[in-house]
């Protein structure tokens, strides 16, 4: 893609790109506030809720892989997993073929509590998405996927 498609005004394009970046920062901040509210209602710390979300998305998962995905030191992760296990959100299981290997998984019966807290946001997103055509949703989904990959690459570069 060129910086100016279809002969458009380059200044207008830069303003739009800046607006997108600014809006993504605002969305990030707002979702952080939402997560803190949910965490407070469920008595789960921010980092714990983030790890719980990663476990739900990628579990069962080895603690080492979870630490990498969360960008958390393994010793810090141990404390998070201890709190989540004590509160009944997760289970640590030993692998049948390697007793030294541990996998972490969520307790599905508890996840409904979290989903209930996000119901208002999910309903709002359903209403918002209903305003877009399937083609527009494909474009938005692709854009957000690429934003996520760009974030992963930027994070990896900073971690080096």
Short mmCIF file of N, CA and C in Angstrom, two decimals:
data_model
loop_
_atom_site.label_atom_id
_atom_site.label_comp_id
_atom_site.label_asym_id
_atom_site.label_seq_id
_atom_site.Cartn_x
_atom_site.Cartn_y
_atom_site.Cartn_z
N UNK A 1 0.83 -1.17 0.00
CA UNK A 1 0.00 0.00 0.00
C UNK A 1 0.88 1.24 0.00
N UNK A 2 0.55 2.21 -0.79
CA UNK A 2 1.31 3.45 -0.82
C UNK A 2 0.82 4.38 0.27
N UNK A 3 1.62 5.41 0.55
CA UNK A 3 1.23 6.33 1.61
C UNK A 3 0.03 7.18 1.20
N UNK A 4 -0.18 7.34 -0.08
CA UNK A 4 -1.34 8.09 -0.56
C UNK A 4 -2.00 7.23 -1.64
N UNK A 5 -3.18 6.70 -1.33
CA UNK A 5 -3.86 5.86 -2.31
C UNK A 5 -4.84 6.70 -3.10
N UNK A 6 -5.01 6.35 -4.33
CA UNK A 6 -5.97 7.01 -5.21
C UNK A 6 -5.77 8.52 -5.31
N UNK A 7 -4.50 8.98 -5.24
CA UNK A 7 -4.22 10.39 -5.42
C UNK A 7 -4.73 11.29 -4.32
N UNK A 8 -4.99 10.76 -3.11
CA UNK A 8 -5.53 11.56 -2.01
C UNK A 8 -4.51 12.54 -1.46
N UNK A 9 -4.99 13.43 -0.64
CA UNK A 9 -4.18 14.44 0.01
C UNK A 9 -3.31 13.78 1.09
N UNK A 10 -1.96 13.90 0.99
CA UNK A 10 -1.09 13.25 1.97
C UNK A 10 -1.29 13.80 3.39
N UNK A 11 -1.62 15.08 3.52
CA UNK A 11 -1.85 15.65 4.85
C UNK A 11 -3.10 15.04 5.48
N UNK A 12 -4.13 14.86 4.67
CA UNK A 12 -5.37 14.25 5.18
C UNK A 12 -5.10 12.83 5.63
N UNK A 13 -4.32 12.09 4.85
CA UNK A 13 -3.99 10.72 5.21
C UNK A 13 -3.23 10.68 6.53
N UNK A 14 -2.24 11.57 6.70
CA UNK A 14 -1.47 11.61 7.96
C UNK A 14 -2.39 11.91 9.13
N UNK A 15 -3.33 12.83 8.94
CA UNK A 15 -4.28 13.14 10.01
C UNK A 15 -5.12 11.92 10.36
N UNK A 16 -5.56 11.19 9.34
CA UNK A 16 -6.35 9.97 9.60
C UNK A 16 -5.52 8.92 10.33
N UNK A 17 -4.27 8.74 9.90
CA UNK A 17 -3.40 7.77 10.56
C UNK A 17 -3.16 8.15 12.02
N UNK A 18 -2.97 9.44 12.27
CA UNK A 18 -2.79 9.93 13.64
C UNK A 18 -4.05 9.70 14.45
N UNK A 19 -5.19 9.95 13.84
CA UNK A 19 -6.47 9.73 14.53
C UNK A 19 -6.64 8.27 14.91
N UNK A 20 -6.29 7.37 14.01
CA UNK A 20 -6.39 5.93 14.30
C UNK A 20 -5.49 5.57 15.48
N UNK A 21 -4.26 6.04 15.46
CA UNK A 21 -3.33 5.74 16.56
C UNK A 21 -3.85 6.31 17.88
N UNK A 22 -4.34 7.55 17.84
CA UNK A 22 -4.89 8.16 19.05
C UNK A 22 -6.11 7.38 19.55
N UNK A 23 -6.97 6.98 18.62
CA UNK A 23 -8.17 6.22 19.01
C UNK A 23 -7.80 4.86 19.58
N UNK A 24 -6.78 4.22 19.04
CA UNK A 24 -6.35 2.93 19.59
C UNK A 24 -5.82 3.11 21.02
N UNK A 25 -5.10 4.20 21.28
CA UNK A 25 -4.64 4.46 22.64
C UNK A 25 -5.82 4.69 23.58
N UNK A 26 -6.83 5.42 23.11
CA UNK A 26 -8.02 5.66 23.94
C UNK A 26 -8.77 4.36 24.21
N UNK A 27 -8.90 3.51 23.19
CA UNK A 27 -9.56 2.22 23.37
C UNK A 27 -8.80 1.38 24.38
N UNK A 28 -7.48 1.37 24.26
CA UNK A 28 -6.66 0.63 25.21
C UNK A 28 -6.90 1.11 26.64
N UNK A 29 -6.90 2.42 26.81
CA UNK A 29 -7.13 2.98 28.16
C UNK A 29 -8.52 2.62 28.67
N UNK A 30 -9.52 2.72 27.82
CA UNK A 30 -10.89 2.42 28.25
C UNK A 30 -11.06 0.95 28.59
N UNK A 31 -10.48 0.08 27.78
CA UNK A 31 -10.57 -1.35 28.08
C UNK A 31 -9.81 -1.68 29.36
N UNK A 32 -8.72 -0.96 29.62
CA UNK A 32 -8.01 -1.14 30.88
C UNK A 32 -8.89 -0.77 32.07
N UNK A 33 -9.63 0.33 31.93
CA UNK A 33 -10.56 0.72 32.99
C UNK A 33 -11.65 -0.32 33.18
N UNK A 34 -12.18 -0.83 32.09
CA UNK A 34 -13.21 -1.87 32.16
C UNK A 34 -12.65 -3.11 32.87
N UNK A 35 -11.45 -3.52 32.49
CA UNK A 35 -10.84 -4.69 33.13
C UNK A 35 -10.62 -4.47 34.62
N UNK A 36 -10.21 -3.25 35.01
CA UNK A 36 -10.03 -2.97 36.43
C UNK A 36 -11.34 -3.05 37.19
N UNK A 37 -12.42 -2.57 36.58
CA UNK A 37 -13.74 -2.66 37.22
C UNK A 37 -14.15 -4.12 37.39
N UNK A 38 -13.95 -4.91 36.33
CA UNK A 38 -14.30 -6.33 36.41
C UNK A 38 -13.44 -7.01 37.47
N UNK A 39 -12.15 -6.73 37.45
CA UNK A 39 -11.25 -7.31 38.45
C UNK A 39 -11.65 -6.94 39.87
N UNK A 40 -12.02 -5.68 40.07
CA UNK A 40 -12.43 -5.24 41.41
C UNK A 40 -13.69 -5.98 41.86
N UNK A 41 -14.65 -6.14 40.96
CA UNK A 41 -15.89 -6.85 41.32
C UNK A 41 -15.62 -8.31 41.66
N UNK A 42 -14.66 -8.91 40.95
CA UNK A 42 -14.35 -10.32 41.17
C UNK A 42 -13.22 -10.53 42.17
N UNK A 43 -12.67 -9.41 42.66
CA UNK A 43 -11.54 -9.44 43.59
C UNK A 43 -10.33 -10.15 42.98
N UNK A 44 -10.03 -9.77 41.73
CA UNK A 44 -8.88 -10.31 41.01
C UNK A 44 -8.00 -9.14 40.59
N UNK A 45 -6.71 -9.23 40.84
CA UNK A 45 -5.78 -8.18 40.44
C UNK A 45 -5.70 -8.11 38.91
N UNK A 46 -5.29 -6.94 38.40
CA UNK A 46 -5.20 -6.73 36.95
C UNK A 46 -4.37 -7.80 36.26
N UNK A 47 -3.16 -8.03 36.77
CA UNK A 47 -2.27 -9.01 36.15
C UNK A 47 -2.85 -10.41 36.24
N UNK A 48 -3.54 -10.70 37.32
CA UNK A 48 -4.17 -12.02 37.48
C UNK A 48 -5.28 -12.21 36.45
N UNK A 49 -6.09 -11.17 36.24
CA UNK A 49 -7.16 -11.25 35.26
C UNK A 49 -6.60 -11.41 33.86
N UNK A 50 -5.52 -10.71 33.56
CA UNK A 50 -4.88 -10.84 32.25
C UNK A 50 -4.38 -12.27 32.04
N UNK A 51 -3.74 -12.83 33.05
CA UNK A 51 -3.25 -14.20 32.94
C UNK A 51 -4.41 -15.19 32.82
N UNK A 52 -5.47 -14.95 33.56
CA UNK A 52 -6.65 -15.81 33.46
C UNK A 52 -7.22 -15.79 32.05
N UNK A 53 -7.25 -14.61 31.45
CA UNK A 53 -7.72 -14.48 30.07
C UNK A 53 -6.81 -15.26 29.11
N UNK A 54 -5.51 -15.16 29.31
CA UNK A 54 -4.56 -15.90 28.46
C UNK A 54 -4.72 -17.41 28.64
N UNK A 55 -4.94 -17.85 29.87
CA UNK A 55 -5.14 -19.28 30.12
C UNK A 55 -6.41 -19.75 29.43
N UNK A 56 -7.48 -18.95 29.52
CA UNK A 56 -8.74 -19.32 28.87
C UNK A 56 -8.56 -19.39 27.35
N UNK A 57 -7.76 -18.49 26.80
CA UNK A 57 -7.58 -18.45 25.35
C UNK A 57 -6.62 -19.52 24.85
N UNK A 58 -5.59 -19.86 25.63
CA UNK A 58 -4.53 -20.74 25.13
C UNK A 58 -4.35 -22.02 25.94
N UNK A 59 -5.16 -22.22 26.96
CA UNK A 59 -4.96 -23.34 27.85
C UNK A 59 -5.52 -24.64 27.33
N UNK A 60 -5.15 -25.73 27.95
CA UNK A 60 -4.14 -25.81 28.99
C UNK A 60 -2.78 -25.33 28.46
N UNK A 61 -2.05 -24.66 29.33
CA UNK A 61 -0.80 -24.02 28.93
C UNK A 61 0.24 -24.23 30.00
N UNK A 62 1.48 -24.41 29.59
CA UNK A 62 2.59 -24.54 30.52
C UNK A 62 2.89 -23.18 31.14
N UNK A 63 3.22 -23.14 32.42
CA UNK A 63 3.52 -21.86 33.05
C UNK A 63 4.61 -21.06 32.33
N UNK A 64 5.62 -21.75 31.82
CA UNK A 64 6.70 -21.04 31.12
C UNK A 64 6.16 -20.33 29.88
N UNK A 65 5.30 -21.01 29.12
CA UNK A 65 4.70 -20.38 27.93
C UNK A 65 3.79 -19.23 28.34
N UNK A 66 3.03 -19.41 29.41
CA UNK A 66 2.16 -18.35 29.90
C UNK A 66 2.97 -17.13 30.31
N UNK A 67 4.08 -17.34 31.00
CA UNK A 67 4.94 -16.23 31.41
C UNK A 67 5.43 -15.46 30.19
N UNK A 68 5.79 -16.18 29.14
CA UNK A 68 6.24 -15.53 27.91
C UNK A 68 5.13 -14.73 27.25
N UNK A 69 3.95 -15.31 27.16
CA UNK A 69 2.81 -14.62 26.54
C UNK A 69 2.40 -13.38 27.34
N UNK A 70 2.51 -13.47 28.66
CA UNK A 70 2.10 -12.36 29.51
C UNK A 70 3.22 -11.34 29.73
N UNK A 71 4.45 -11.71 29.36
CA UNK A 71 5.57 -10.82 29.59
C UNK A 71 5.86 -10.65 31.07
N UNK A 72 5.68 -11.72 31.82
CA UNK A 72 5.84 -11.69 33.28
C UNK A 72 6.96 -12.64 33.67
N UNK A 73 7.78 -12.24 34.62
CA UNK A 73 8.85 -13.10 35.12
C UNK A 73 8.22 -14.36 35.72
N UNK A 74 8.84 -15.54 35.49
CA UNK A 74 8.27 -16.78 36.03
C UNK A 74 8.02 -16.77 37.53
N UNK A 75 8.88 -16.11 38.30
CA UNK A 75 8.66 -16.06 39.75
C UNK A 75 7.41 -15.26 40.09
N UNK A 76 7.19 -14.18 39.35
CA UNK A 76 5.98 -13.38 39.55
C UNK A 76 4.75 -14.19 39.14
N UNK A 77 4.89 -14.94 38.06
CA UNK A 77 3.77 -15.76 37.59
C UNK A 77 3.39 -16.80 38.62
N UNK A 78 4.34 -17.35 39.33
CA UNK A 78 4.04 -18.34 40.36
C UNK A 78 3.07 -17.77 41.39
N UNK A 79 3.30 -16.54 41.83
CA UNK A 79 2.40 -15.89 42.78
C UNK A 79 1.01 -15.68 42.19
N UNK A 80 0.96 -15.28 40.92
CA UNK A 80 -0.33 -15.08 40.25
C UNK A 80 -1.09 -16.40 40.18
N UNK A 81 -0.39 -17.46 39.77
CA UNK A 81 -1.05 -18.77 39.66
C UNK A 81 -1.49 -19.27 41.04
N UNK A 82 -0.70 -19.03 42.05
CA UNK A 82 -1.09 -19.42 43.42
C UNK A 82 -2.40 -18.73 43.81
N UNK A 83 -2.49 -17.42 43.55
CA UNK A 83 -3.72 -16.67 43.90
C UNK A 83 -4.92 -17.19 43.10
N UNK A 84 -4.73 -17.40 41.80
CA UNK A 84 -5.84 -17.87 40.96
C UNK A 84 -6.29 -19.27 41.36
N UNK A 85 -5.34 -20.11 41.72
CA UNK A 85 -5.69 -21.47 42.14
C UNK A 85 -6.42 -21.45 43.48
N UNK A 86 -5.91 -20.68 44.42
CA UNK A 86 -6.54 -20.57 45.74
C UNK A 86 -7.97 -20.06 45.63
N UNK A 87 -8.19 -19.11 44.72
CA UNK A 87 -9.52 -18.53 44.53
C UNK A 87 -10.43 -19.42 43.67
N UNK A 88 -9.90 -20.53 43.16
CA UNK A 88 -10.72 -21.48 42.41
C UNK A 88 -10.91 -21.15 40.94
N UNK A 89 -10.05 -20.29 40.39
CA UNK A 89 -10.19 -19.92 38.98
C UNK A 89 -9.48 -20.88 38.04
N UNK A 90 -8.40 -21.49 38.52
CA UNK A 90 -7.59 -22.38 37.67
C UNK A 90 -7.26 -23.67 38.39
N UNK A 91 -6.75 -24.61 37.59
CA UNK A 91 -6.25 -25.88 38.13
C UNK A 91 -4.89 -26.13 37.48
N UNK A 92 -3.94 -26.56 38.30
CA UNK A 92 -2.65 -27.01 37.78
C UNK A 92 -2.70 -28.52 37.70
N UNK A 93 -2.30 -29.04 36.55
CA UNK A 93 -2.35 -30.50 36.35
C UNK A 93 -1.00 -30.99 35.86
N UNK A 94 -0.61 -32.12 36.39
CA UNK A 94 0.63 -32.76 35.92
C UNK A 94 0.33 -33.57 34.67
N UNK A 95 1.26 -33.54 33.74
CA UNK A 95 1.11 -34.32 32.51
C UNK A 95 1.26 -35.80 32.83
N UNK A 96 0.44 -36.62 32.20
CA UNK A 96 0.48 -38.06 32.46
C UNK A 96 1.80 -38.67 32.00
N UNK A 97 2.36 -38.16 30.91
CA UNK A 97 3.58 -38.75 30.35
C UNK A 97 4.87 -38.16 30.94
N UNK A 98 4.78 -37.05 31.67
CA UNK A 98 5.95 -36.42 32.27
C UNK A 98 5.52 -35.75 33.56
N UNK A 99 5.73 -36.41 34.67
CA UNK A 99 5.26 -35.92 35.97
C UNK A 99 5.89 -34.57 36.36
N UNK A 100 7.00 -34.20 35.70
CA UNK A 100 7.62 -32.90 36.00
C UNK A 100 6.90 -31.76 35.28
N UNK A 101 6.18 -32.09 34.24
CA UNK A 101 5.51 -31.09 33.41
C UNK A 101 4.15 -30.73 34.00
N UNK A 102 3.87 -29.43 34.06
CA UNK A 102 2.60 -28.93 34.60
C UNK A 102 1.90 -28.12 33.53
N UNK A 103 0.61 -28.27 33.46
CA UNK A 103 -0.22 -27.44 32.58
C UNK A 103 -1.26 -26.75 33.45
N UNK A 104 -1.60 -25.54 33.06
CA UNK A 104 -2.58 -24.75 33.78
C UNK A 104 -3.82 -24.62 32.90
N UNK A 105 -4.98 -24.82 33.50
CA UNK A 105 -6.23 -24.65 32.76
C UNK A 105 -7.23 -23.93 33.64
N UNK A 106 -8.20 -23.31 32.99
CA UNK A 106 -9.26 -22.63 33.73
C UNK A 106 -10.26 -23.65 34.23
N UNK A 107 -11.05 -23.22 35.18
CA UNK A 107 -12.19 -24.01 35.61
C UNK A 107 -13.40 -23.42 34.90
N UNK A 108 -13.89 -24.09 33.86
CA UNK A 108 -14.96 -23.53 33.01
C UNK A 108 -16.18 -23.05 33.78
N UNK A 109 -16.50 -23.72 34.86
CA UNK A 109 -17.69 -23.33 35.63
C UNK A 109 -17.52 -21.94 36.26
N UNK A 110 -16.30 -21.50 36.45
CA UNK A 110 -16.05 -20.18 37.03
C UNK A 110 -16.01 -19.07 35.97
N UNK A 111 -15.72 -19.43 34.72
CA UNK A 111 -15.58 -18.41 33.68
C UNK A 111 -16.89 -17.67 33.42
N UNK A 112 -18.02 -18.31 33.68
CA UNK A 112 -19.31 -17.63 33.49
C UNK A 112 -19.39 -16.36 34.34
N UNK A 113 -18.73 -16.37 35.50
CA UNK A 113 -18.72 -15.17 36.35
C UNK A 113 -18.04 -14.00 35.64
N UNK A 114 -16.96 -14.30 34.96
CA UNK A 114 -16.25 -13.25 34.22
C UNK A 114 -17.07 -12.80 33.02
N UNK A 115 -17.58 -13.77 32.26
CA UNK A 115 -18.37 -13.42 31.07
C UNK A 115 -19.56 -12.55 31.45
N UNK A 116 -20.16 -12.82 32.59
CA UNK A 116 -21.29 -12.01 33.05
C UNK A 116 -20.89 -10.56 33.28
N UNK A 117 -19.69 -10.34 33.77
CA UNK A 117 -19.21 -8.98 34.01
C UNK A 117 -18.97 -8.22 32.70
N UNK A 118 -18.64 -8.94 31.65
CA UNK A 118 -18.38 -8.32 30.35
C UNK A 118 -19.62 -8.30 29.46
N UNK A 119 -20.76 -8.74 29.97
CA UNK A 119 -21.97 -8.83 29.15
C UNK A 119 -22.38 -7.48 28.55
N UNK A 120 -22.29 -6.43 29.34
CA UNK A 120 -22.66 -5.11 28.83
C UNK A 120 -21.79 -4.69 27.66
N UNK A 121 -20.49 -4.92 27.76
CA UNK A 121 -19.58 -4.58 26.67
C UNK A 121 -19.84 -5.46 25.47
N UNK A 122 -20.08 -6.75 25.70
CA UNK A 122 -20.35 -7.65 24.58
C UNK A 122 -21.65 -7.28 23.87
N UNK A 123 -22.66 -6.89 24.62
CA UNK A 123 -23.92 -6.44 24.01
C UNK A 123 -23.69 -5.17 23.18
N UNK A 124 -22.92 -4.24 23.73
CA UNK A 124 -22.62 -3.00 23.00
C UNK A 124 -21.85 -3.30 21.72
N UNK A 125 -20.93 -4.24 21.79
CA UNK A 125 -20.16 -4.61 20.59
C UNK A 125 -21.05 -5.28 19.55
N UNK A 126 -21.99 -6.11 20.00
CA UNK A 126 -22.94 -6.73 19.06
C UNK A 126 -23.75 -5.67 18.33
N UNK A 127 -24.22 -4.67 19.07
CA UNK A 127 -24.99 -3.58 18.46
C UNK A 127 -24.13 -2.79 17.48
N UNK A 128 -22.91 -2.52 17.88
CA UNK A 128 -22.00 -1.77 17.02
C UNK A 128 -21.70 -2.54 15.74
N UNK A 129 -21.40 -3.81 15.86
CA UNK A 129 -21.07 -4.63 14.69
C UNK A 129 -22.26 -4.76 13.75
N UNK A 130 -23.46 -4.72 14.29
CA UNK A 130 -24.66 -4.84 13.45
C UNK A 130 -24.78 -3.68 12.46
N UNK A 131 -24.09 -2.58 12.73
CA UNK A 131 -24.14 -1.41 11.85
C UNK A 131 -23.24 -1.56 10.62
N UNK A 132 -22.42 -2.61 10.58
CA UNK A 132 -21.45 -2.79 9.50
C UNK A 132 -21.82 -3.97 8.62
N UNK A 133 -21.47 -3.87 7.36
CA UNK A 133 -21.69 -4.98 6.42
C UNK A 133 -20.65 -6.07 6.69
N UNK A 134 -20.91 -7.29 6.22
CA UNK A 134 -19.90 -8.34 6.38
C UNK A 134 -18.55 -7.94 5.78
N UNK A 135 -18.55 -7.26 4.65
CA UNK A 135 -17.28 -6.83 4.04
C UNK A 135 -16.55 -5.83 4.93
N UNK A 136 -17.29 -4.92 5.54
CA UNK A 136 -16.68 -3.95 6.44
C UNK A 136 -16.14 -4.64 7.70
N UNK A 137 -16.88 -5.62 8.20
CA UNK A 137 -16.42 -6.36 9.36
C UNK A 137 -15.14 -7.14 9.04
N UNK A 138 -15.07 -7.71 7.84
CA UNK A 138 -13.84 -8.41 7.41
C UNK A 138 -12.66 -7.45 7.41
N UNK A 139 -12.88 -6.23 6.88
CA UNK A 139 -11.83 -5.23 6.86
C UNK A 139 -11.39 -4.87 8.27
N UNK A 140 -12.35 -4.62 9.15
CA UNK A 140 -12.03 -4.26 10.54
C UNK A 140 -11.32 -5.41 11.26
N UNK A 141 -11.81 -6.62 11.06
CA UNK A 141 -11.19 -7.78 11.71
C UNK A 141 -9.75 -7.95 11.23
N UNK A 142 -9.53 -7.81 9.93
CA UNK A 142 -8.18 -7.91 9.39
C UNK A 142 -7.27 -6.82 9.94
N UNK A 143 -7.80 -5.60 10.01
CA UNK A 143 -7.02 -4.49 10.55
C UNK A 143 -6.62 -4.76 12.00
N UNK A 144 -7.58 -5.18 12.82
CA UNK A 144 -7.28 -5.43 14.22
C UNK A 144 -6.30 -6.59 14.40
N UNK A 145 -6.41 -7.60 13.56
CA UNK A 145 -5.46 -8.71 13.61
C UNK A 145 -4.05 -8.20 13.30
N UNK A 146 -3.93 -7.35 12.30
CA UNK A 146 -2.63 -6.80 11.93
C UNK A 146 -2.11 -5.86 13.01
N UNK A 147 -2.99 -5.11 13.67
CA UNK A 147 -2.57 -4.26 14.79
C UNK A 147 -1.99 -5.14 15.89
N UNK A 148 -2.65 -6.26 16.18
CA UNK A 148 -2.14 -7.19 17.19
C UNK A 148 -0.76 -7.72 16.84
N UNK A 149 -0.58 -8.09 15.58
CA UNK A 149 0.74 -8.59 15.15
C UNK A 149 1.80 -7.48 15.24
N UNK A 150 1.43 -6.26 14.88
CA UNK A 150 2.37 -5.14 14.99
C UNK A 150 2.77 -4.94 16.45
N UNK A 151 1.81 -5.07 17.35
CA UNK A 151 2.10 -4.96 18.77
C UNK A 151 3.03 -6.05 19.25
N UNK A 152 2.82 -7.28 18.76
CA UNK A 152 3.70 -8.39 19.13
C UNK A 152 5.12 -8.13 18.65
N UNK A 153 5.25 -7.65 17.42
CA UNK A 153 6.58 -7.38 16.88
C UNK A 153 7.28 -6.25 17.64
N UNK A 154 6.54 -5.20 17.97
CA UNK A 154 7.12 -4.09 18.73
C UNK A 154 7.54 -4.54 20.12
N UNK A 155 6.72 -5.38 20.73
CA UNK A 155 7.05 -5.92 22.06
C UNK A 155 8.30 -6.77 22.00
N UNK A 156 8.38 -7.65 21.01
CA UNK A 156 9.55 -8.51 20.85
C UNK A 156 10.81 -7.67 20.61
N UNK A 157 10.70 -6.62 19.83
CA UNK A 157 11.86 -5.76 19.56
C UNK A 157 12.33 -5.09 20.84
N UNK A 158 11.40 -4.63 21.68
CA UNK A 158 11.79 -3.99 22.93
C UNK A 158 12.39 -5.00 23.92
N UNK A 159 11.95 -6.25 23.83
CA UNK A 159 12.44 -7.27 24.75
C UNK A 159 13.86 -7.72 24.45
N UNK A 160 14.32 -7.43 23.23
CA UNK A 160 15.69 -7.84 22.85
C UNK A 160 16.72 -7.02 23.55
#
